[in-house]
Amino acid sequence: MAQPPLPSIRRAAVLGAGVMGAQLAALAANAGLEVDLLDLSPELAAKGLERAVKRGAFFLPEFAARVHMGSLENLDCLAKTDWVIEAIVEEMGAKQALLARLDPWARPGLVFSTNTSGLGIGRMLEGRSELLARHFLGLHFFNPPRQMKLVELIPGPRTDPQVVADMGRFAREVLGKRVVECLDTPNFIANRLGVFALVEMLRRLEEGFGIAEVDAVSGVLLGRPRSATLRLCDLIGLDTLADVAGTARQLLPESACFALPGFVGEMLKRGLVGEKAKAGFYRKGEEGLQVLDLGSFNYVPLAPVGLGELEPALRLPALGDRLRALWASKVRLGMLARSHLQAVLDYAAEYAAQMAPDLEAIDQAMRWGFNWEAGPFELWDLLGLQAEPAPALIRQVRPVGRFYPPGQVYSLREGRHRDQPRREGLLEKGRVLLEAPGAALIEIGEGMGVLVLRGKLNVIDAQTLDLVRRSLDQPLRGLVLWGSGGLFSAGADLKHLAALSTAGDWQGLEVFLCAFQEAVMALRFAPFPVVAALRGLTLGGGCEFGISVGVRVAGAELRMGLVEARVGLLPGAGGCKEVVRRCGRDLAAIFPVLVEGRYSENAHQARQWGFLAGADPVLLDEEGVLGRALADAAALAARYTPPVPASLEVAGEPGLARCRAWLEKEAFSLGPHDRVVGEALARVLCGGGGPPRAAEEQELLDLEREEFHRLCRLPATQARIEHMLKTGKPLKN
Ligand code: NAD
């Protein structure tokens, strides 16, 4: 069924330019919106913006030009805005006073949202007009909002359901967020449960457990990030944490659960609030990491914590196995982790119905907001529902045995299990036409194919190249290139290259290089449109696939680059040729990028380097990339003619001289082998020397192979490849 059009939100006004406001302005600007950013004065707004630029909140610093500074004294900009984001201090009085001033601006089509971390939406709206209340909701973004995927959506008591639906879609499809709907109760879901878990563990420090001990058992073992408990407190900031706990104490009947131990007050007094103060529970000292002594408030060297019989459990890949090992353990720290987790699960079960209309929302909020591997009810399922004494919800669900039996989920609203709608991805519905270990061709209907790269880092090996060529013989109308598992591809199969060069099998190397070039050229001149759907790592040979085809659709956080220099090589499958096709004789900007083997920090930077074309769409919604690429391929298919080979402008000897001058200038920072690789790159990019001239694509492909062979034979390149395979890091030699 066709979706109705998204609400047209082109201009936003962010009120409050503090930590969150300025970053939310950047988020909106990154999505292409024009933004007004207002604070108590335009100077404060400008300061906030400057901080956001420094923090890297914008994809490109130039995007800050989309943000216009102003003062909260003058709200005239609201006349032309589509979305007002309130992000001032977390004080009910201040927020209510501001809303009273917003009331006269309310009109159909203008949405208001608050970024409150947990104050009541309904209370905020007391005394406000029906018109404002119908267009008002909570949209709670997490810090840093560019990276954090979760947005909690909290409808107010009078919010128009259409506004709720529209803003949910807008947050998902335009801002690329994962949206969880919450009920209007203090601290919503993620902060209520997340801060409960942090405070629960903070209090264990008063029972004699050490800071490092608590962190050793409350991270990976429980399916949480390595920041565990106290490192996470340092990241969030103890002051912010104390504020959220304070809201909970004020507004929730179970306020005792959020009482902070005495040492927290002392730490706040001393300014030991965490990373932003460069000192919290931990501190980076000159001799390594130090930990706070809660008796003297001095820092002492961090000593490793032994987990004894629990140690091997940390390495078990499945969370269920780790938890089973934990439940079987009798060691002191094991008991600590168990009783902590049980307290968190009991709390979640006790208060679930207050937090969300839907139990899944709670699990999702913890996975997306706190990066837990599993939410509390998924954890209850993993552990069985046997705990005693058990909260009422557990006793109720026990007869069925789990919250998520196959195909079902327990509904808090209905008080029973209901069917879970099957969310089948585009690919699961398709038909596999061709298969190799590292790739498959899937037909998803109406003649559209998806070539999926898969396996470890989706590396491209000889069998994949063969599958690519065979795919182009299929009777398709269009083809999309796609990588499974959140990335496109880390590049060519380096292990294979290493084996060939160790064995001195230069004939084998030539076969592999030719196959790669042929596959890439076949994609470029395919009889039907080929669209590369790119997200995450798109490196080396993966990048060559991406830049060789006619159209790309990219996820905004794309890491794209021709990084071959890192392993002492150069792009040998049309990458150099494609760079020349884009940059011609003007290599000044791209040459350093290639010699240093850099990859983009985001899709917009990749566009500046020429890897994406001006018309290639960039989506904040990574989950929408494949669908958009398929739609674009289908649209092109109706009137497609393949391109003709390009005539390339190569810079010849003068270009070579310019590249060499750069290598000379940078000699101090480049390693000796960087200069060797740089010289080889320059030769290919400049067409081998001679006068500036026009060259055929094939000439540059031949040059790529020639220089690739030369580099492969050098011990310094072989050392780089070996080091990369062993450590995953480039060798500086
Ligand atoms: P902040 O203190 O950094 O910024 C608040 C801004 O509001 C300041 O620039 C200040 O000048 C302005 N301001 C202060 N008093 C004002 C008033 N009376 N009227 C108008 N403006 C005033 O706060 P923040 O961390 O950016 O938080 C903003 C909102 O976002 C709060 O509701 C907070 O709970 C929420 N939030 C914060 C985080 C976080 O990690 N910091 C995360 C999620 C949500």
Short mmCIF file of C-alpha atoms in Angstrom, two decimals, residues 271-430:
data_model
loop_
_atom_site.label_atom_id
_atom_site.label_comp_id
_atom_site.label_asym_id
_atom_site.label_seq_id
_atom_site.Cartn_x
_atom_site.Cartn_y
_atom_site.Cartn_z
CA GLY A 271 33.44 18.97 40.36
CA LEU A 272 34.32 15.33 39.69
CA VAL A 273 31.43 15.01 37.24
CA GLY A 274 33.10 12.80 34.64
CA GLU A 275 34.63 13.17 31.20
CA LYS A 276 33.64 16.79 30.63
CA ALA A 277 35.64 17.70 33.76
CA LYS A 278 38.37 15.20 32.82
CA ALA A 279 37.78 13.57 36.21
CA GLY A 280 34.99 11.40 37.57
CA PHE A 281 35.08 7.82 38.80
CA TYR A 282 38.07 7.49 36.49
CA ARG A 283 40.77 9.91 35.37
CA LYS A 284 43.51 9.66 32.80
CA GLY A 285 46.74 10.16 34.71
CA GLU A 286 50.23 10.46 33.27
CA GLU A 287 50.88 6.81 34.05
CA GLY A 288 47.61 5.46 32.72
CA LEU A 289 44.07 5.19 33.94
CA GLN A 290 43.37 6.01 37.58
CA VAL A 291 40.34 5.33 39.71
CA LEU A 292 38.77 7.43 42.46
CA ASP A 293 39.23 6.30 46.03
CA LEU A 294 35.85 7.00 47.61
CA GLY A 295 37.37 7.30 51.12
CA SER A 296 39.95 9.99 50.41
CA PHE A 297 38.69 11.28 47.02
CA ASN A 298 42.21 10.88 45.67
CA TYR A 299 42.98 8.97 42.50
CA VAL A 300 44.92 5.71 42.66
CA PRO A 301 46.26 3.51 39.84
CA LEU A 302 43.64 1.24 38.32
CA ALA A 303 44.37 -2.39 39.17
CA PRO A 304 42.98 -5.26 37.07
CA VAL A 305 40.01 -7.13 38.55
CA GLY A 306 40.12 -10.94 38.62
CA LEU A 307 36.76 -12.58 37.99
CA GLY A 308 38.01 -16.08 38.80
CA GLU A 309 35.71 -18.82 37.54
CA LEU A 310 33.55 -16.16 35.82
CA GLU A 311 36.40 -15.00 33.58
CA PRO A 312 35.70 -17.48 30.71
CA ALA A 313 32.01 -16.49 30.72
CA LEU A 314 32.98 -13.02 29.49
CA ARG A 315 34.19 -14.56 26.24
CA LEU A 316 31.02 -16.50 25.45
CA PRO A 317 29.46 -14.92 22.36
CA ALA A 318 25.81 -15.70 23.22
CA LEU A 319 24.30 -13.56 25.98
CA GLY A 320 22.16 -16.50 27.15
CA ASP A 321 25.30 -18.59 27.75
CA ARG A 322 26.96 -15.76 29.67
CA LEU A 323 23.90 -15.39 31.89
CA ARG A 324 23.67 -19.12 32.51
CA ALA A 325 27.32 -19.14 33.58
CA LEU A 326 26.61 -16.17 35.84
CA TRP A 327 23.63 -17.88 37.45
CA ALA A 328 25.74 -20.97 38.12
CA SER A 329 28.56 -19.00 39.71
CA LYS A 330 29.14 -18.70 43.43
CA VAL A 331 31.87 -16.05 43.44
CA ARG A 332 31.28 -12.77 45.25
CA LEU A 333 31.23 -10.60 42.13
CA GLY A 334 28.94 -13.07 40.39
CA MET A 335 26.43 -12.74 43.22
CA LEU A 336 26.68 -8.95 42.88
CA ALA A 337 25.93 -9.01 39.14
CA ARG A 338 23.06 -11.44 39.65
CA SER A 339 21.31 -9.55 42.38
CA HIS A 340 21.78 -6.32 40.42
CA LEU A 341 20.29 -7.75 37.24
CA GLN A 342 17.43 -9.32 39.17
CA ALA A 343 16.65 -5.92 40.74
CA VAL A 344 16.58 -4.27 37.29
CA LEU A 345 14.36 -7.00 35.83
CA ASP A 346 11.99 -6.83 38.79
CA TYR A 347 11.77 -3.05 38.48
CA ALA A 348 11.02 -3.28 34.74
CA ALA A 349 8.29 -5.86 35.34
CA GLU A 350 6.81 -3.90 38.21
CA TYR A 351 6.48 -0.61 36.32
CA ALA A 352 6.25 -1.66 32.65
CA ALA A 353 2.60 -0.75 32.28
CA GLN A 354 3.33 2.80 33.49
CA MET A 355 6.06 3.34 30.93
CA ALA A 356 4.77 2.12 27.60
CA PRO A 357 1.66 0.94 25.82
CA ASP A 358 3.72 -1.88 24.48
CA LEU A 359 6.30 -4.16 26.07
CA GLU A 360 8.45 -4.25 22.95
CA ALA A 361 8.88 -0.48 23.28
CA ILE A 362 10.68 -0.99 26.59
CA ASP A 363 13.09 -3.55 25.17
CA GLN A 364 13.74 -1.38 22.12
CA ALA A 365 14.32 1.75 24.21
CA MET A 366 17.02 -0.03 26.23
CA ARG A 367 18.65 -1.53 23.16
CA TRP A 368 18.67 1.71 21.16
CA GLY A 369 19.08 4.23 23.99
CA PHE A 370 21.57 2.42 26.26
CA ASN A 371 22.98 -0.08 23.74
CA TRP A 372 21.91 -3.08 25.79
CA GLU A 373 22.19 -6.30 23.82
CA ALA A 374 18.75 -7.31 25.06
CA GLY A 375 16.00 -5.37 26.80
CA PRO A 376 14.61 -6.42 30.20
CA PHE A 377 11.83 -8.67 28.88
CA GLU A 378 14.14 -10.33 26.40
CA LEU A 379 16.38 -10.95 29.41
CA TRP A 380 13.48 -12.36 31.43
CA ASP A 381 12.89 -14.77 28.53
CA LEU A 382 16.55 -15.77 28.43
CA LEU A 383 16.55 -16.50 32.17
CA GLY A 384 13.16 -18.15 32.34
CA LEU A 385 10.42 -16.64 34.47
CA GLN A 386 11.23 -18.62 37.60
CA ALA A 387 12.52 -15.92 39.97
CA GLU A 388 10.85 -15.72 43.39
CA PRO A 389 9.33 -13.58 44.69
CA ALA A 390 8.04 -12.67 41.26
CA PRO A 391 6.33 -9.41 40.28
CA ALA A 392 2.67 -9.74 39.27
CA LEU A 393 3.42 -9.38 35.55
CA ILE A 394 5.80 -12.35 35.70
CA ARG A 395 3.25 -14.53 37.47
CA GLN A 396 0.72 -13.57 34.84
CA VAL A 397 2.95 -14.51 31.90
CA ARG A 398 4.45 -17.62 33.51
CA PRO A 399 1.87 -20.10 32.16
CA VAL A 400 2.93 -19.25 28.59
CA GLY A 401 6.57 -19.39 29.63
CA ARG A 402 7.86 -16.29 27.88
CA PHE A 403 7.14 -12.73 26.81
CA TYR A 404 8.06 -13.47 23.22
CA PRO A 405 6.89 -16.94 22.19
CA PRO A 406 7.55 -17.53 18.45
CA GLY A 407 5.55 -15.03 16.38
CA GLN A 408 3.97 -13.42 19.45
CA VAL A 409 4.56 -10.72 21.99
CA TYR A 410 2.92 -9.99 25.32
CA SER A 411 0.70 -6.92 25.08
CA LEU A 412 0.60 -4.74 28.18
CA ARG A 413 -2.48 -2.97 26.93
CA GLU A 414 -4.48 -6.16 26.37
CA GLY A 415 -2.97 -8.15 29.24
CA ARG A 416 -2.36 -11.18 27.01
CA HIS A 417 -0.14 -12.38 24.18
CA ARG A 418 -0.91 -11.15 20.69
CA ASP A 419 0.47 -11.97 17.27
CA GLN A 420 3.54 -10.02 16.31
CA PRO A 421 3.28 -8.70 12.76
CA ARG A 422 6.01 -10.37 10.69
CA ARG A 423 8.37 -7.72 9.42
CA GLU A 424 9.76 -9.35 6.34
CA GLY A 425 12.58 -7.44 4.70
CA LEU A 426 12.68 -6.87 0.96
CA LEU A 427 15.32 -9.55 0.54
CA GLU A 428 13.60 -12.31 2.51
CA LYS A 429 10.69 -12.16 0.10
CA GLY A 430 12.98 -12.56 -2.92
#
